[in-house]
Amino acid sequence: LEQLPSQPSLDYARVHGANCEIVVGYVPLPVGLVGPLTLNQETVYVPMATTEGCLVASTNRGAKAICQGGGAMARIVRDGI
């Protein structure tokens, strides 16, 4: 999270050629933090970029329920795009 920009920036070099063709602009998205979440017996925090009101709060309630239930286990079954 240290490298997450928090100041307004119009530095198109940050987005040009990165996941978008014919870049004509970009907009910053608010980033919230979900956690703590117990995943694979490890405490993690998950950044969420969203413009939907209350989504991060709702996800935090889910993370709390998962933690109170003993946490969650996850595994990668296939890696790809």
Short mmCIF file of N, CA and C in Angstrom, two decimals:
data_model
loop_
_atom_site.label_atom_id
_atom_site.label_comp_id
_atom_site.label_asym_id
_atom_site.label_seq_id
_atom_site.Cartn_x
_atom_site.Cartn_y
_atom_site.Cartn_z
N LEU A 1 0.80 -1.20 0.00
CA LEU A 1 0.00 0.00 0.00
C LEU A 1 0.85 1.26 0.00
N GLU A 2 2.14 1.14 0.30
CA GLU A 2 3.00 2.32 0.35
C GLU A 2 3.08 3.02 -1.00
N GLN A 3 2.97 2.28 -2.10
CA GLN A 3 3.11 2.87 -3.42
C GLN A 3 1.77 3.27 -4.04
N LEU A 4 0.69 3.17 -3.29
CA LEU A 4 -0.62 3.56 -3.76
C LEU A 4 -0.69 5.09 -3.75
N PRO A 5 -0.91 5.72 -4.92
CA PRO A 5 -0.95 7.18 -4.94
C PRO A 5 -2.11 7.72 -4.12
N SER A 6 -1.85 8.75 -3.34
CA SER A 6 -2.91 9.36 -2.55
C SER A 6 -3.11 10.83 -2.94
N GLN A 7 -2.26 11.35 -3.79
CA GLN A 7 -2.38 12.73 -4.25
C GLN A 7 -2.88 12.74 -5.69
N PRO A 8 -3.65 13.76 -6.09
CA PRO A 8 -4.09 13.84 -7.49
C PRO A 8 -2.89 13.86 -8.43
N SER A 9 -3.01 13.18 -9.54
CA SER A 9 -1.90 13.09 -10.48
C SER A 9 -2.43 12.97 -11.89
N LEU A 10 -1.80 13.64 -12.82
CA LEU A 10 -2.14 13.49 -14.23
C LEU A 10 -0.95 12.90 -14.97
N ASP A 11 -0.21 12.04 -14.32
CA ASP A 11 0.97 11.41 -14.90
C ASP A 11 0.53 10.24 -15.76
N TYR A 12 0.29 10.50 -17.07
CA TYR A 12 -0.20 9.46 -17.97
C TYR A 12 0.83 8.34 -18.17
N ALA A 13 2.08 8.58 -17.86
CA ALA A 13 3.10 7.53 -17.99
C ALA A 13 2.79 6.35 -17.07
N ARG A 14 2.03 6.61 -16.01
CA ARG A 14 1.68 5.53 -15.07
C ARG A 14 0.67 4.56 -15.66
N VAL A 15 -0.14 5.01 -16.64
CA VAL A 15 -1.17 4.15 -17.19
C VAL A 15 -0.97 3.83 -18.66
N HIS A 16 -0.17 4.62 -19.37
CA HIS A 16 0.04 4.39 -20.80
C HIS A 16 0.70 3.04 -21.04
N GLY A 17 0.06 2.20 -21.85
CA GLY A 17 0.59 0.87 -22.14
C GLY A 17 0.36 -0.14 -21.04
N ALA A 18 -0.43 0.20 -20.04
CA ALA A 18 -0.68 -0.71 -18.93
C ALA A 18 -2.15 -1.09 -18.90
N ASN A 19 -2.49 -2.24 -19.47
CA ASN A 19 -3.84 -2.80 -19.42
C ASN A 19 -4.90 -1.99 -20.18
N CYS A 20 -4.48 -1.09 -21.06
CA CYS A 20 -5.46 -0.32 -21.83
C CYS A 20 -4.80 0.19 -23.10
N GLU A 21 -5.54 0.11 -24.19
CA GLU A 21 -5.05 0.65 -25.45
C GLU A 21 -5.70 2.01 -25.68
N ILE A 22 -5.03 2.86 -26.43
CA ILE A 22 -5.54 4.18 -26.82
C ILE A 22 -6.02 4.95 -25.57
N VAL A 23 -5.11 5.13 -24.65
CA VAL A 23 -5.44 5.83 -23.41
C VAL A 23 -5.74 7.30 -23.71
N VAL A 24 -6.90 7.76 -23.27
CA VAL A 24 -7.26 9.17 -23.43
C VAL A 24 -7.43 9.85 -22.08
N GLY A 25 -7.34 9.09 -21.01
CA GLY A 25 -7.46 9.65 -19.68
C GLY A 25 -7.62 8.55 -18.65
N TYR A 26 -7.62 8.93 -17.41
CA TYR A 26 -7.88 7.97 -16.35
C TYR A 26 -8.42 8.71 -15.15
N VAL A 27 -9.11 7.96 -14.29
CA VAL A 27 -9.70 8.55 -13.10
C VAL A 27 -9.21 7.79 -11.87
N PRO A 28 -8.96 8.51 -10.81
CA PRO A 28 -8.59 7.81 -9.57
C PRO A 28 -9.83 7.17 -8.95
N LEU A 29 -9.64 6.04 -8.32
CA LEU A 29 -10.71 5.36 -7.61
C LEU A 29 -10.39 5.35 -6.12
N PRO A 30 -11.38 5.56 -5.28
CA PRO A 30 -11.15 5.45 -3.85
C PRO A 30 -10.75 4.01 -3.49
N VAL A 31 -9.81 3.86 -2.59
CA VAL A 31 -9.36 2.54 -2.16
C VAL A 31 -9.61 2.41 -0.66
N GLY A 32 -10.38 1.38 -0.29
CA GLY A 32 -10.63 1.08 1.11
C GLY A 32 -9.88 -0.17 1.51
N LEU A 33 -9.83 -0.44 2.79
CA LEU A 33 -9.09 -1.59 3.29
C LEU A 33 -10.03 -2.52 4.04
N VAL A 34 -10.03 -3.78 3.65
CA VAL A 34 -10.85 -4.81 4.30
C VAL A 34 -9.95 -5.65 5.19
N GLY A 35 -10.39 -5.87 6.40
CA GLY A 35 -9.61 -6.73 7.28
C GLY A 35 -9.72 -6.29 8.72
N PRO A 36 -9.14 -7.08 9.58
CA PRO A 36 -8.35 -8.27 9.28
C PRO A 36 -9.22 -9.44 8.82
N LEU A 37 -8.65 -10.24 7.95
CA LEU A 37 -9.29 -11.45 7.43
C LEU A 37 -8.34 -12.61 7.63
N THR A 38 -8.82 -13.68 8.24
CA THR A 38 -7.98 -14.86 8.43
C THR A 38 -8.13 -15.75 7.20
N LEU A 39 -7.04 -15.88 6.45
CA LEU A 39 -7.02 -16.66 5.22
C LEU A 39 -5.82 -17.59 5.25
N ASN A 40 -6.09 -18.88 5.13
CA ASN A 40 -5.02 -19.88 5.21
C ASN A 40 -4.20 -19.73 6.49
N GLN A 41 -4.90 -19.50 7.59
CA GLN A 41 -4.31 -19.35 8.93
C GLN A 41 -3.36 -18.17 9.02
N GLU A 42 -3.58 -17.17 8.19
CA GLU A 42 -2.75 -15.97 8.19
C GLU A 42 -3.67 -14.75 8.19
N THR A 43 -3.30 -13.73 8.93
CA THR A 43 -4.09 -12.51 8.96
C THR A 43 -3.67 -11.61 7.81
N VAL A 44 -4.64 -11.23 6.97
CA VAL A 44 -4.36 -10.39 5.82
C VAL A 44 -5.32 -9.21 5.78
N TYR A 45 -4.94 -8.19 5.05
CA TYR A 45 -5.77 -7.04 4.76
C TYR A 45 -5.87 -6.93 3.24
N VAL A 46 -7.06 -6.62 2.74
CA VAL A 46 -7.31 -6.62 1.30
C VAL A 46 -7.70 -5.21 0.86
N PRO A 47 -6.90 -4.59 -0.05
CA PRO A 47 -7.31 -3.29 -0.58
C PRO A 47 -8.42 -3.48 -1.61
N MET A 48 -9.42 -2.59 -1.57
CA MET A 48 -10.53 -2.65 -2.52
C MET A 48 -10.73 -1.28 -3.15
N ALA A 49 -10.61 -1.20 -4.48
CA ALA A 49 -10.89 0.03 -5.21
C ALA A 49 -12.34 -0.02 -5.68
N THR A 50 -13.14 0.94 -5.27
CA THR A 50 -14.55 0.92 -5.62
C THR A 50 -15.15 2.32 -5.52
N THR A 51 -16.19 2.53 -6.29
CA THR A 51 -16.96 3.76 -6.16
C THR A 51 -18.33 3.47 -5.57
N GLU A 52 -18.57 2.22 -5.22
CA GLU A 52 -19.86 1.83 -4.66
C GLU A 52 -19.87 2.11 -3.16
N GLY A 53 -20.81 2.93 -2.75
CA GLY A 53 -20.93 3.27 -1.34
C GLY A 53 -21.23 2.04 -0.50
N CYS A 54 -20.61 1.93 0.64
CA CYS A 54 -20.83 0.88 1.64
C CYS A 54 -20.26 -0.48 1.26
N LEU A 55 -19.66 -0.65 0.10
CA LEU A 55 -19.14 -1.96 -0.29
C LEU A 55 -18.02 -2.42 0.64
N VAL A 56 -17.10 -1.53 0.97
CA VAL A 56 -15.99 -1.91 1.85
C VAL A 56 -16.52 -2.25 3.24
N ALA A 57 -17.49 -1.48 3.73
CA ALA A 57 -18.07 -1.77 5.05
C ALA A 57 -18.76 -3.13 5.04
N SER A 58 -19.50 -3.42 3.99
CA SER A 58 -20.18 -4.72 3.88
C SER A 58 -19.17 -5.86 3.83
N THR A 59 -18.11 -5.66 3.07
CA THR A 59 -17.08 -6.70 2.96
C THR A 59 -16.37 -6.90 4.29
N ASN A 60 -16.18 -5.82 5.03
CA ASN A 60 -15.58 -5.94 6.37
C ASN A 60 -16.47 -6.76 7.30
N ARG A 61 -17.78 -6.59 7.19
CA ARG A 61 -18.68 -7.41 8.02
C ARG A 61 -18.54 -8.88 7.65
N GLY A 62 -18.40 -9.18 6.37
CA GLY A 62 -18.19 -10.56 5.94
C GLY A 62 -16.86 -11.11 6.43
N ALA A 63 -15.81 -10.28 6.38
CA ALA A 63 -14.49 -10.70 6.87
C ALA A 63 -14.55 -11.00 8.36
N LYS A 64 -15.29 -10.18 9.10
CA LYS A 64 -15.43 -10.41 10.55
C LYS A 64 -16.13 -11.74 10.82
N ALA A 65 -17.19 -12.03 10.05
CA ALA A 65 -17.90 -13.30 10.23
C ALA A 65 -17.01 -14.49 9.89
N ILE A 66 -16.20 -14.35 8.84
CA ILE A 66 -15.28 -15.43 8.46
C ILE A 66 -14.27 -15.66 9.57
N CYS A 67 -13.73 -14.58 10.13
CA CYS A 67 -12.75 -14.71 11.22
C CYS A 67 -13.37 -15.36 12.45
N GLN A 68 -14.59 -14.95 12.79
CA GLN A 68 -15.26 -15.52 13.95
C GLN A 68 -15.58 -17.00 13.74
N GLY A 69 -15.69 -17.43 12.50
CA GLY A 69 -15.95 -18.83 12.19
C GLY A 69 -14.68 -19.65 12.06
N GLY A 70 -13.53 -19.06 12.35
CA GLY A 70 -12.28 -19.81 12.30
C GLY A 70 -11.43 -19.52 11.08
N GLY A 71 -11.89 -18.63 10.21
CA GLY A 71 -11.10 -18.26 9.03
C GLY A 71 -11.50 -19.08 7.81
N ALA A 72 -10.84 -18.79 6.72
CA ALA A 72 -11.12 -19.46 5.45
C ALA A 72 -9.84 -20.06 4.89
N MET A 73 -9.99 -21.10 4.10
CA MET A 73 -8.87 -21.72 3.40
C MET A 73 -9.07 -21.49 1.91
N ALA A 74 -8.01 -21.15 1.21
CA ALA A 74 -8.07 -20.92 -0.23
C ALA A 74 -6.90 -21.63 -0.89
N ARG A 75 -7.11 -22.00 -2.15
CA ARG A 75 -6.03 -22.60 -2.93
C ARG A 75 -6.21 -22.21 -4.38
N ILE A 76 -5.12 -22.17 -5.11
CA ILE A 76 -5.16 -21.87 -6.53
C ILE A 76 -5.34 -23.17 -7.30
N VAL A 77 -6.39 -23.24 -8.11
CA VAL A 77 -6.63 -24.44 -8.90
C VAL A 77 -6.20 -24.24 -10.35
N ARG A 78 -6.10 -22.98 -10.77
CA ARG A 78 -5.62 -22.67 -12.11
C ARG A 78 -5.21 -21.20 -12.14
N ASP A 79 -4.10 -20.91 -12.76
CA ASP A 79 -3.61 -19.56 -12.85
C ASP A 79 -3.71 -19.11 -14.30
N GLY A 80 -4.38 -18.03 -14.55
CA GLY A 80 -4.51 -17.54 -15.92
C GLY A 80 -5.31 -16.27 -15.97
N ILE A 81 -5.44 -15.75 -17.17
CA ILE A 81 -6.22 -14.53 -17.36
C ILE A 81 -7.50 -14.89 -18.07
#
